Amino acid sequence: MKYIDAHCHLQDAGLNIAATIRRAESENVVGYICNSAAQTDWHNVITLCNQYPSVHGCIGIHPWHINNLSDDWQSQLINILSDNPTLMVGEIGIDNNYPNPETQIDIFNAQIDIAYKLHRPAHIHCVGAWDKMLHIFKSRIRRMPPTIVLHSFAGPSDIINQCADKYNAYFSYSPMILDSRRHRLHNAVLNTPTSRILCESDCADPSVVPDVVSAVAQVKILDHNKLADIIYNNTLMVLKYG
């Protein structure tokens, strides 16, 4: 069995990155999709990609970090992505629990457009804003990135097939699935085609990913080893778009 962490923040491990990767490797986690959150993260993520071949980078602006952007952040993002053809766009999104929703939407739209024009996967954060998110997707159905990853997915089950079919979406499940009280989340897992499932740590410790896969397998009543292989190959499919 091999695993790829579909969404992590290794840059937050600080001086412990080498030890963090060794620990993850001991659990057969062999790849990491490392997402930035703020503009100040971009350099750190690129440095990790250059230092560790198993790290695949995403750069973007998270909705929690829309303040204090440089005036030229969009041109910087475009230039960096153009110079680094394997970089993806992320983590981007909309979060109704944070202020300035209109600014969030403007910045999200700009980044989705960049991902579309440069043909890069987009890794998306959405909390309490599925109506807004789907409206954006529908408004630009012919101008979407080649694939999207809805990370730490906990959205409504009825949008899963729609997003998979229309927007080539994958649904990445995080350690939240380890909480047996999250019935809506478990229902979402049940309704997600196995060909569209990814698993992630959503933190700076990817060693938890095998536990996430195990929990997903239990919910779907599938063999762990078989599902781990499917999820590994699903993640490779996302990386092929990068």
Tab-separated table of C-alpha atoms in Angstrom:
chain	number	residue	atom	x	y	z
A	1	MET	CA	0.000	0.000	0.000
A	2	LYS	CA	1.066	3.527	-0.770
A	3	TYR	CA	-0.581	6.812	0.127
A	4	ILE	CA	-0.405	10.393	-1.089
A	5	ASP	CA	-1.544	13.181	1.214
A	6	ALA	CA	-3.922	15.077	-1.066
A	7	HIS	CA	-3.828	18.275	0.984
A	8	CYS	CA	-1.311	19.249	3.627
A	9	HIS	CA	0.602	22.250	4.931
A	10	LEU	CA	4.129	20.915	5.389
A	11	GLN	CA	5.512	24.445	5.515
A	12	ASP	CA	3.924	24.747	8.972
A	13	ALA	CA	6.208	22.003	10.317
A	14	GLY	CA	9.036	24.539	10.531
A	15	LEU	CA	12.364	22.969	11.399
A	16	ASN	CA	10.743	19.537	11.779
A	17	ILE	CA	9.962	18.953	8.097
A	18	ALA	CA	12.609	16.247	7.550
A	19	ALA	CA	11.433	14.345	10.638
A	20	THR	CA	7.810	14.827	9.594
A	21	ILE	CA	8.469	13.309	6.177
A	22	ARG	CA	10.428	10.396	7.691
A	23	ARG	CA	7.515	9.665	10.032
A	24	ALA	CA	5.037	9.803	7.153
A	25	GLU	CA	7.223	7.544	5.007
A	26	SER	CA	7.275	4.990	7.831
A	27	GLU	CA	3.476	4.840	7.353
A	28	ASN	CA	3.883	4.400	3.570
A	29	VAL	CA	2.896	7.983	2.768
A	30	VAL	CA	5.046	8.612	-0.289
A	31	GLY	CA	3.704	11.889	-1.664
A	32	TYR	CA	2.402	15.216	-0.418
A	33	ILE	CA	0.323	17.920	-2.082
A	34	CYS	CA	1.427	20.943	-0.101
A	35	ASN	CA	-0.892	23.955	-0.192
A	36	SER	CA	-0.024	27.529	0.634
A	37	ALA	CA	-2.498	29.699	2.520
A	38	ALA	CA	-1.029	33.207	2.352
A	39	GLN	CA	1.054	35.019	-0.233
A	40	THR	CA	3.962	34.819	2.209
A	41	ASP	CA	3.748	30.992	1.985
A	42	TRP	CA	4.499	30.788	-1.713
A	43	HIS	CA	8.279	30.833	-1.438
A	44	ASN	CA	8.259	28.249	1.368
A	45	VAL	CA	6.109	25.830	-0.626
A	46	ILE	CA	8.303	26.174	-3.718
A	47	THR	CA	11.422	25.613	-1.602
A	48	LEU	CA	9.913	22.366	-0.249
A	49	CYS	CA	9.097	21.198	-3.784
A	50	ASN	CA	12.686	21.824	-4.844
A	51	GLN	CA	14.073	20.104	-1.758
A	52	TYR	CA	11.810	17.036	-1.736
A	53	PRO	CA	10.752	15.390	-5.033
A	54	SER	CA	7.782	13.800	-3.235
A	55	VAL	CA	6.280	17.237	-2.473
A	56	HIS	CA	3.891	18.694	-5.052
A	57	GLY	CA	3.108	22.364	-4.567
A	58	CYS	CA	0.041	24.573	-4.739
A	59	ILE	CA	0.158	28.333	-4.356
A	60	GLY	CA	-2.746	30.696	-3.874
A	61	ILE	CA	-4.647	32.908	-1.452
A	62	HIS	CA	-6.839	31.264	1.201
A	63	PRO	CA	-9.994	33.220	2.138
A	64	TRP	CA	-8.609	33.709	5.650
A	65	HIS	CA	-5.637	35.603	4.205
A	66	ILE	CA	-7.172	38.072	1.765
A	67	ASN	CA	-5.888	41.112	3.652
A	68	ASN	CA	-2.428	42.614	3.172
A	69	LEU	CA	-1.977	41.308	-0.364
A	70	SER	CA	0.531	43.090	-2.531
A	71	ASP	CA	-0.945	45.250	-5.285
A	72	ASP	CA	0.595	42.965	-7.889
A	73	TRP	CA	-0.353	39.636	-6.290
A	74	GLN	CA	-2.158	38.419	-9.413
A	75	SER	CA	0.773	39.083	-11.742
A	76	GLN	CA	3.124	37.505	-9.199
A	77	LEU	CA	0.929	34.394	-9.035
A	78	ILE	CA	0.757	34.131	-12.822
A	79	ASN	CA	4.512	34.599	-13.216
A	80	ILE	CA	5.396	32.024	-10.565
A	81	LEU	CA	2.974	29.464	-11.985
A	82	SER	CA	4.279	30.101	-15.491
A	83	ASP	CA	7.860	29.577	-14.326
A	84	ASN	CA	6.891	26.394	-12.430
A	85	PRO	CA	4.673	24.305	-14.718
A	86	THR	CA	3.977	21.568	-12.154
A	87	LEU	CA	2.648	23.951	-9.499
A	88	MET	CA	-1.107	23.890	-8.897
A	89	VAL	CA	-3.419	26.623	-7.582
A	90	GLY	CA	-4.421	26.417	-3.927
A	91	GLU	CA	-5.568	26.746	-1.355
A	92	ILE	CA	-8.322	29.052	-2.525
A	93	GLY	CA	-11.992	29.383	-1.683
A	94	ILE	CA	-14.863	31.018	0.179
A	95	ASP	CA	-15.582	30.823	3.920
A	96	ASN	CA	-18.821	32.274	5.289
A	97	ASN	CA	-17.366	32.240	8.804
A	98	TYR	CA	-14.892	34.965	7.857
A	99	PRO	CA	-15.516	38.622	6.934
A	100	ASN	CA	-15.536	40.398	3.570
A	101	PRO	CA	-17.442	37.776	1.547
A	102	GLU	CA	-17.515	39.921	-1.591
A	103	THR	CA	-13.749	40.380	-1.515
A	104	GLN	CA	-13.345	36.638	-0.934
A	105	ILE	CA	-15.452	35.958	-4.027
A	106	ASP	CA	-13.502	38.447	-6.148
A	107	ILE	CA	-10.160	36.923	-5.150
A	108	PHE	CA	-11.470	33.388	-5.591
A	109	ASN	CA	-12.818	34.178	-9.063
A	110	ALA	CA	-9.504	35.722	-10.098
A	111	GLN	CA	-7.618	32.609	-9.018
A	112	ILE	CA	-10.045	30.209	-10.677
A	113	ASP	CA	-9.528	32.200	-13.854
A	114	ILE	CA	-5.749	31.895	-13.523
A	115	ALA	CA	-6.057	28.120	-12.971
A	116	TYR	CA	-8.262	27.876	-16.060
A	117	LYS	CA	-5.964	29.915	-18.287
A	118	LEU	CA	-2.819	28.079	-17.166
A	119	HIS	CA	-4.571	24.689	-17.142
A	120	ARG	CA	-3.772	23.884	-13.500
A	121	PRO	CA	-5.800	21.948	-10.922
A	122	ALA	CA	-7.412	24.116	-8.231
A	123	HIS	CA	-7.587	23.039	-4.586
A	124	ILE	CA	-10.659	24.588	-3.000
A	125	HIS	CA	-11.780	25.424	0.542
A	126	CYS	CA	-15.518	25.961	1.029
A	127	VAL	CA	-17.276	26.471	4.359
A	128	GLY	CA	-20.934	27.471	4.565
A	129	ALA	CA	-20.867	28.894	1.045
A	130	TRP	CA	-21.888	26.076	-1.278
A	131	ASP	CA	-24.626	28.157	-2.881
A	132	LYS	CA	-22.099	30.863	-3.770
A	133	MET	CA	-19.520	28.327	-4.905
A	134	LEU	CA	-21.936	26.497	-7.195
A	135	HIS	CA	-23.168	29.785	-8.641
A	136	ILE	CA	-19.576	30.651	-9.577
A	137	PHE	CA	-19.004	27.224	-11.123
A	138	LYS	CA	-22.201	27.456	-13.175
A	139	SER	CA	-21.389	30.980	-14.353
A	140	ARG	CA	-18.078	29.827	-15.816
A	141	ILE	CA	-18.824	26.246	-16.800
A	142	ARG	CA	-16.708	26.533	-19.970
A	143	ARG	CA	-13.912	28.386	-18.179
A	144	MET	CA	-13.092	26.018	-15.337
A	145	PRO	CA	-9.724	24.472	-14.387
A	146	PRO	CA	-9.049	20.982	-15.792
A	147	THR	CA	-9.918	19.490	-12.403
A	148	ILE	CA	-10.840	20.749	-8.948
A	149	VAL	CA	-10.212	19.227	-5.525
A	150	LEU	CA	-12.828	20.068	-2.896
A	151	HIS	CA	-10.609	19.628	0.108
A	152	SER	CA	-11.750	18.499	3.566
A	153	PHE	CA	-15.098	17.984	1.925
A	154	ALA	CA	-18.113	18.203	4.221
A	155	GLY	CA	-20.661	19.622	1.807
A	156	PRO	CA	-24.123	18.384	0.885
A	157	SER	CA	-24.277	14.951	-0.706
A	158	ASP	CA	-26.587	16.092	-3.470
A	159	ILE	CA	-23.865	18.160	-5.150
A	160	ILE	CA	-21.331	15.345	-5.420
A	161	ASN	CA	-22.366	13.796	-8.741
A	162	GLN	CA	-23.053	17.228	-10.228
A	163	CYS	CA	-19.576	18.509	-9.356
A	164	ALA	CA	-17.882	15.277	-10.437
A	165	ASP	CA	-19.625	15.189	-13.804
A	166	LYS	CA	-19.667	18.879	-14.729
A	167	TYR	CA	-16.440	20.160	-13.154
A	168	ASN	CA	-14.233	17.045	-12.934
A	169	ALA	CA	-14.224	17.354	-9.145
A	170	TYR	CA	-12.508	15.115	-6.613
A	171	PHE	CA	-13.565	15.039	-2.959
A	172	SER	CA	-10.801	14.929	-0.389
A	173	TYR	CA	-11.639	13.675	3.084
A	174	SER	CA	-9.701	14.830	6.137
A	175	PRO	CA	-9.280	13.541	9.722
A	176	MET	CA	-12.764	14.934	10.447
A	177	ILE	CA	-13.985	11.554	9.158
A	178	LEU	CA	-12.472	9.957	12.272
A	179	ASP	CA	-15.284	11.514	14.339
A	180	SER	CA	-18.149	9.010	14.308
A	181	ARG	CA	-20.617	11.741	15.286
A	182	ARG	CA	-20.270	13.491	11.915
A	183	HIS	CA	-23.223	11.758	10.307
A	184	ARG	CA	-23.572	14.208	7.401
A	185	LEU	CA	-19.906	13.748	6.553
A	186	HIS	CA	-20.237	9.961	6.649
A	187	ASN	CA	-23.247	10.241	4.356
A	188	ALA	CA	-21.169	12.319	1.934
A	189	VAL	CA	-18.512	9.581	1.883
A	190	LEU	CA	-21.173	6.966	1.171
A	191	ASN	CA	-22.408	9.012	-1.781
A	192	THR	CA	-18.959	9.712	-3.255
A	193	PRO	CA	-17.905	7.369	-6.074
A	194	THR	CA	-14.699	5.586	-5.106
A	195	SER	CA	-13.123	6.914	-8.322
A	196	ARG	CA	-13.509	10.460	-6.927
A	197	ILE	CA	-12.207	10.007	-3.365
A	198	LEU	CA	-8.938	11.463	-2.065
A	199	CYS	CA	-7.628	11.527	1.520
A	200	GLU	CA	-5.642	14.191	3.305
A	201	SER	CA	-4.163	15.317	6.605
A	202	ASP	CA	-5.004	19.046	6.217
A	203	CYS	CA	-2.091	19.770	8.536
A	204	ALA	CA	1.664	19.448	8.867
A	205	ASP	CA	1.580	15.721	9.793
A	206	PRO	CA	0.758	13.487	6.800
A	207	SER	CA	1.272	10.305	8.859
A	208	VAL	CA	-2.450	10.410	9.740
A	209	VAL	CA	-3.508	9.712	6.121
A	210	PRO	CA	-3.628	5.877	6.478
A	211	ASP	CA	-6.049	6.320	9.391
A	212	VAL	CA	-8.239	8.561	7.215
A	213	VAL	CA	-8.255	5.954	4.436
A	214	SER	CA	-9.148	3.272	6.972
A	215	ALA	CA	-12.083	5.337	8.274
A	216	VAL	CA	-13.348	5.973	4.742
A	217	ALA	CA	-13.083	2.237	3.984
A	218	GLN	CA	-15.104	1.431	7.100
A	219	VAL	CA	-17.840	3.894	6.145
A	220	LYS	CA	-18.059	2.501	2.611
A	221	ILE	CA	-17.672	-1.107	3.844
A	222	LEU	CA	-14.722	-1.732	1.542
A	223	ASP	CA	-11.420	-3.512	1.969
A	224	HIS	CA	-8.791	-1.042	3.229
A	225	ASN	CA	-6.036	-2.274	0.925
A	226	LYS	CA	-8.240	-2.170	-2.168
A	227	LEU	CA	-9.527	1.331	-1.379
A	228	ALA	CA	-6.029	2.587	-0.552
A	229	ASP	CA	-4.895	1.524	-4.026
A	230	ILE	CA	-7.881	3.249	-5.665
A	231	ILE	CA	-7.298	6.492	-3.730
A	232	TYR	CA	-3.593	6.446	-4.530
A	233	ASN	CA	-4.375	6.196	-8.241
A	234	ASN	CA	-7.074	8.880	-7.970
A	235	THR	CA	-4.469	11.242	-6.554
A	236	LEU	CA	-2.059	10.414	-9.354
A	237	MET	CA	-4.813	11.404	-11.796
A	238	VAL	CA	-5.056	14.841	-10.168
A	239	LEU	CA	-1.287	15.253	-10.324
A	240	LYS	CA	-1.273	14.423	-14.043
A	241	TYR	CA	-3.216	17.627	-14.673
A	242	GLY	CA	-0.445	19.645	-13.011
